[in-house]
């Protein structure tokens, strides 16, 4: 039996998330286990965004008046704190985007379009989210590049031997998710970065599932691009980050054209603004940047190491208890130490959506489907899976609730 | 029909699908997927001399609701004209399945009807859908 131990004060943390304190119907409390889809927001984030709209809503980088000045300062100060959170060398390397997906598309359609030519290879993986497959397929159709996929082993890990064999001189970019949103597997991205660089390729790391849950140091990882979304890390929807090494970003053409991304516009042509503004055309998501800044502050206050330790403990407990339920098969590495805080599963004789439906009836919110990773599900020859994913506010009692509800699922669906 | 009765009816149609399988000599067939769930339903229709649906069958895979809905759809269709199907909304199918059970998954429940309507549209010479998502 796993020892139930956490460095977090869960009662205090849960008090910061008013949404968690509700019944989905009378007498049935909500157990929110869908954090890999999106996280809940603490009062600190909600109040920071509320304060922006109540007290200093204004456009940034524009007006010569007090509110605009305050809004610009808040927007830029958030960028600096976000940069520190991932240990970027400069705020100029931290680009605001809409989300992880847009960050990857930005790299594909600026760096990729400018630097890749027919015959070049982008090396992705079988476990990627669609957002790290489709932009490269679109670029392949446009430029005649080739997208190849590093296979996943039967154990649910990236096949590192195959990766090294596939890394030939045609490969110009390796693009990989730090933590799988289905398998939970954490990839050895530093080792992959070194191998990519030795082969003359760049590396892009999709950190959508890692930054919210574990310490990330982009300089220590030596990655060229690192992308993530605010909404999975206690922040609002509608804002994400592209980190890139400064020299690369400097050399890249802009993504979208418009206001704020230019230094000078003449009818005959324009001159681009300096970093990071070159990539931020138009009025940005200001309240959302303020919200993400508050989210990063909150995560830092609790301690991302503590959050990671809590999730490791709760995941180990969940894996142990799930193994007790007949017919349940958990995807991904068996060892909790190699995983992030989620468990995607199948139950013999029951469709994942039916499982999620009955779990919902008992208050447990999970996600069912292919989790935007259809190729990965095809690789394991399953149409879909049911995923429970954890965060800093989840309790061991909620894992017990999940297990009890899974037995009710078996009863209801006669599985 | 209480909650468990509705679930049991759906499970019965799922485990013992009516009119299941390919229909040789069908007048037309149509297939659709529900990308959310990954449900696939293919419906076959044979028309009688009077222009009414004489028989319908289905093949598919996916969640219990989509497959049970397809099974029920094949039971509902015979005797109806194509115009009657084209004018049908999903309510009858949803009520038959149990509204409380399918309320979060209307797209699973309505998939077979959507597929059948698309089949009628194409049978009558309409354009193929722009994507496989009906």
JSON list of N, CA and C in Angstrom, two decimals, chain A residues 9 34 37 44 57 100 102 111 122 140 145 174 193 215 264 268 294 313 324 350 358 373 375 407 410 412:
[
{"chain": "A", "resi": 9, "resn": "UNK", "atom": "N", "xyz": [-0.99, 21.49, 1.59]},
{"chain": "A", "resi": 9, "resn": "UNK", "atom": "CA", "xyz": [-2.13, 21.66, 2.49]},
{"chain": "A", "resi": 9, "resn": "UNK", "atom": "C", "xyz": [-3.38, 21.73, 1.61]},
{"chain": "A", "resi": 34, "resn": "UNK", "atom": "N", "xyz": [-10.33, 16.23, -14.63]},
{"chain": "A", "resi": 34, "resn": "UNK", "atom": "CA", "xyz": [-10.16, 16.49, -16.06]},
{"chain": "A", "resi": 34, "resn": "UNK", "atom": "C", "xyz": [-9.16, 17.63, -16.28]},
{"chain": "A", "resi": 37, "resn": "UNK", "atom": "N", "xyz": [-7.29, 18.42, -19.61]},
{"chain": "A", "resi": 37, "resn": "UNK", "atom": "CA", "xyz": [-8.07, 19.17, -20.60]},
{"chain": "A", "resi": 37, "resn": "UNK", "atom": "C", "xyz": [-8.00, 20.66, -20.27]},
{"chain": "A", "resi": 44, "resn": "UNK", "atom": "N", "xyz": [-7.00, 34.02, -6.92]},
{"chain": "A", "resi": 44, "resn": "UNK", "atom": "CA", "xyz": [-5.95, 34.99, -7.24]},
{"chain": "A", "resi": 44, "resn": "UNK", "atom": "C", "xyz": [-5.95, 35.34, -8.73]},
{"chain": "A", "resi": 57, "resn": "UNK", "atom": "N", "xyz": [-8.32, 48.82, -17.19]},
{"chain": "A", "resi": 57, "resn": "UNK", "atom": "CA", "xyz": [-8.51, 48.36, -18.57]},
{"chain": "A", "resi": 57, "resn": "UNK", "atom": "C", "xyz": [-8.10, 49.46, -19.56]},
{"chain": "A", "resi": 100, "resn": "UNK", "atom": "N", "xyz": [-1.00, 26.74, -27.05]},
{"chain": "A", "resi": 100, "resn": "UNK", "atom": "CA", "xyz": [0.06, 25.85, -27.53]},
{"chain": "A", "resi": 100, "resn": "UNK", "atom": "C", "xyz": [-0.05, 25.64, -29.04]},
{"chain": "A", "resi": 102, "resn": "UNK", "atom": "N", "xyz": [-1.35, 27.52, -31.36]},
{"chain": "A", "resi": 102, "resn": "UNK", "atom": "CA", "xyz": [-0.92, 28.66, -32.15]},
{"chain": "A", "resi": 102, "resn": "UNK", "atom": "C", "xyz": [0.61, 28.81, -32.09]},
{"chain": "A", "resi": 111, "resn": "UNK", "atom": "N", "xyz": [9.37, 29.99, -39.03]},
{"chain": "A", "resi": 111, "resn": "UNK", "atom": "CA", "xyz": [10.67, 29.31, -39.12]},
{"chain": "A", "resi": 111, "resn": "UNK", "atom": "C", "xyz": [10.63, 28.23, -40.22]},
{"chain": "A", "resi": 122, "resn": "UNK", "atom": "N", "xyz": [10.85, 16.71, -40.89]},
{"chain": "A", "resi": 122, "resn": "UNK", "atom": "CA", "xyz": [10.46, 17.08, -39.52]},
{"chain": "A", "resi": 122, "resn": "UNK", "atom": "C", "xyz": [10.17, 15.77, -38.80]},
{"chain": "A", "resi": 140, "resn": "UNK", "atom": "N", "xyz": [4.10, 20.26, -45.00]},
{"chain": "A", "resi": 140, "resn": "UNK", "atom": "CA", "xyz": [4.58, 19.23, -45.95]},
{"chain": "A", "resi": 140, "resn": "UNK", "atom": "C", "xyz": [3.88, 19.37, -47.28]},
{"chain": "A", "resi": 145, "resn": "UNK", "atom": "N", "xyz": [8.20, 18.97, -47.76]},
{"chain": "A", "resi": 145, "resn": "UNK", "atom": "CA", "xyz": [9.01, 18.34, -46.72]},
{"chain": "A", "resi": 145, "resn": "UNK", "atom": "C", "xyz": [8.35, 17.02, -46.32]},
{"chain": "A", "resi": 174, "resn": "UNK", "atom": "N", "xyz": [13.25, 18.30, -34.66]},
{"chain": "A", "resi": 174, "resn": "UNK", "atom": "CA", "xyz": [12.62, 17.25, -33.87]},
{"chain": "A", "resi": 174, "resn": "UNK", "atom": "C", "xyz": [11.54, 17.96, -33.04]},
{"chain": "A", "resi": 193, "resn": "UNK", "atom": "N", "xyz": [17.35, 16.64, -27.11]},
{"chain": "A", "resi": 193, "resn": "UNK", "atom": "CA", "xyz": [17.87, 17.92, -27.60]},
{"chain": "A", "resi": 193, "resn": "UNK", "atom": "C", "xyz": [19.33, 17.77, -28.00]},
{"chain": "A", "resi": 215, "resn": "UNK", "atom": "N", "xyz": [8.88, 21.27, -12.53]},
{"chain": "A", "resi": 215, "resn": "UNK", "atom": "CA", "xyz": [9.81, 22.36, -12.82]},
{"chain": "A", "resi": 215, "resn": "UNK", "atom": "C", "xyz": [10.34, 22.24, -14.26]},
{"chain": "A", "resi": 264, "resn": "UNK", "atom": "N", "xyz": [7.95, 50.62, -38.35]},
{"chain": "A", "resi": 264, "resn": "UNK", "atom": "CA", "xyz": [7.67, 51.71, -39.28]},
{"chain": "A", "resi": 264, "resn": "UNK", "atom": "C", "xyz": [6.92, 51.15, -40.48]},
{"chain": "A", "resi": 268, "resn": "UNK", "atom": "N", "xyz": [5.14, 51.59, -49.32]},
{"chain": "A", "resi": 268, "resn": "UNK", "atom": "CA", "xyz": [6.00, 50.75, -50.15]},
{"chain": "A", "resi": 268, "resn": "UNK", "atom": "C", "xyz": [6.54, 49.54, -49.38]},
{"chain": "A", "resi": 294, "resn": "UNK", "atom": "N", "xyz": [-0.66, 35.99, -12.74]},
{"chain": "A", "resi": 294, "resn": "UNK", "atom": "CA", "xyz": [-1.14, 35.63, -11.40]},
{"chain": "A", "resi": 294, "resn": "UNK", "atom": "C", "xyz": [-1.09, 34.13, -11.18]},
{"chain": "A", "resi": 313, "resn": "UNK", "atom": "N", "xyz": [2.66, 11.34, -5.87]},
{"chain": "A", "resi": 313, "resn": "UNK", "atom": "CA", "xyz": [2.06, 10.50, -4.83]},
{"chain": "A", "resi": 313, "resn": "UNK", "atom": "C", "xyz": [0.65, 10.08, -5.23]},
{"chain": "A", "resi": 324, "resn": "UNK", "atom": "N", "xyz": [-6.52, -2.75, -9.09]},
{"chain": "A", "resi": 324, "resn": "UNK", "atom": "CA", "xyz": [-7.43, -3.66, -8.36]},
{"chain": "A", "resi": 324, "resn": "UNK", "atom": "C", "xyz": [-8.73, -3.92, -9.14]},
{"chain": "A", "resi": 350, "resn": "UNK", "atom": "N", "xyz": [-16.71, -2.02, -22.25]},
{"chain": "A", "resi": 350, "resn": "UNK", "atom": "CA", "xyz": [-17.42, -0.74, -22.12]},
{"chain": "A", "resi": 350, "resn": "UNK", "atom": "C", "xyz": [-16.73, 0.31, -22.99]},
{"chain": "A", "resi": 358, "resn": "UNK", "atom": "N", "xyz": [-21.33, 7.49, -17.11]},
{"chain": "A", "resi": 358, "resn": "UNK", "atom": "CA", "xyz": [-21.75, 6.95, -15.81]},
{"chain": "A", "resi": 358, "resn": "UNK", "atom": "C", "xyz": [-20.90, 7.55, -14.69]},
{"chain": "A", "resi": 373, "resn": "UNK", "atom": "N", "xyz": [-5.33, 12.71, -29.95]},
{"chain": "A", "resi": 373, "resn": "UNK", "atom": "CA", "xyz": [-4.19, 11.86, -30.28]},
{"chain": "A", "resi": 373, "resn": "UNK", "atom": "C", "xyz": [-4.71, 10.60, -30.96]},
{"chain": "A", "resi": 375, "resn": "UNK", "atom": "N", "xyz": [-3.68, 9.13, -33.82]},
{"chain": "A", "resi": 375, "resn": "UNK", "atom": "CA", "xyz": [-2.66, 8.16, -34.24]},
{"chain": "A", "resi": 375, "resn": "UNK", "atom": "C", "xyz": [-2.17, 7.28, -33.09]},
{"chain": "A", "resi": 407, "resn": "UNK", "atom": "N", "xyz": [-16.52, 0.87, -10.19]},
{"chain": "A", "resi": 407, "resn": "UNK", "atom": "CA", "xyz": [-17.29, -0.34, -9.89]},
{"chain": "A", "resi": 407, "resn": "UNK", "atom": "C", "xyz": [-18.76, -0.13, -10.23]},
{"chain": "A", "resi": 410, "resn": "UNK", "atom": "N", "xyz": [-19.20, -0.56, -13.93]},
{"chain": "A", "resi": 410, "resn": "UNK", "atom": "CA", "xyz": [-19.26, -1.97, -14.33]},
{"chain": "A", "resi": 410, "resn": "UNK", "atom": "C", "xyz": [-20.65, -2.56, -14.08]},
{"chain": "A", "resi": 412, "resn": "UNK", "atom": "N", "xyz": [-23.56, -0.78, -13.85]},
{"chain": "A", "resi": 412, "resn": "UNK", "atom": "CA", "xyz": [-24.55, -0.14, -14.73]},
{"chain": "A", "resi": 412, "resn": "UNK", "atom": "C", "xyz": [-24.45, -0.68, -16.15]}
]
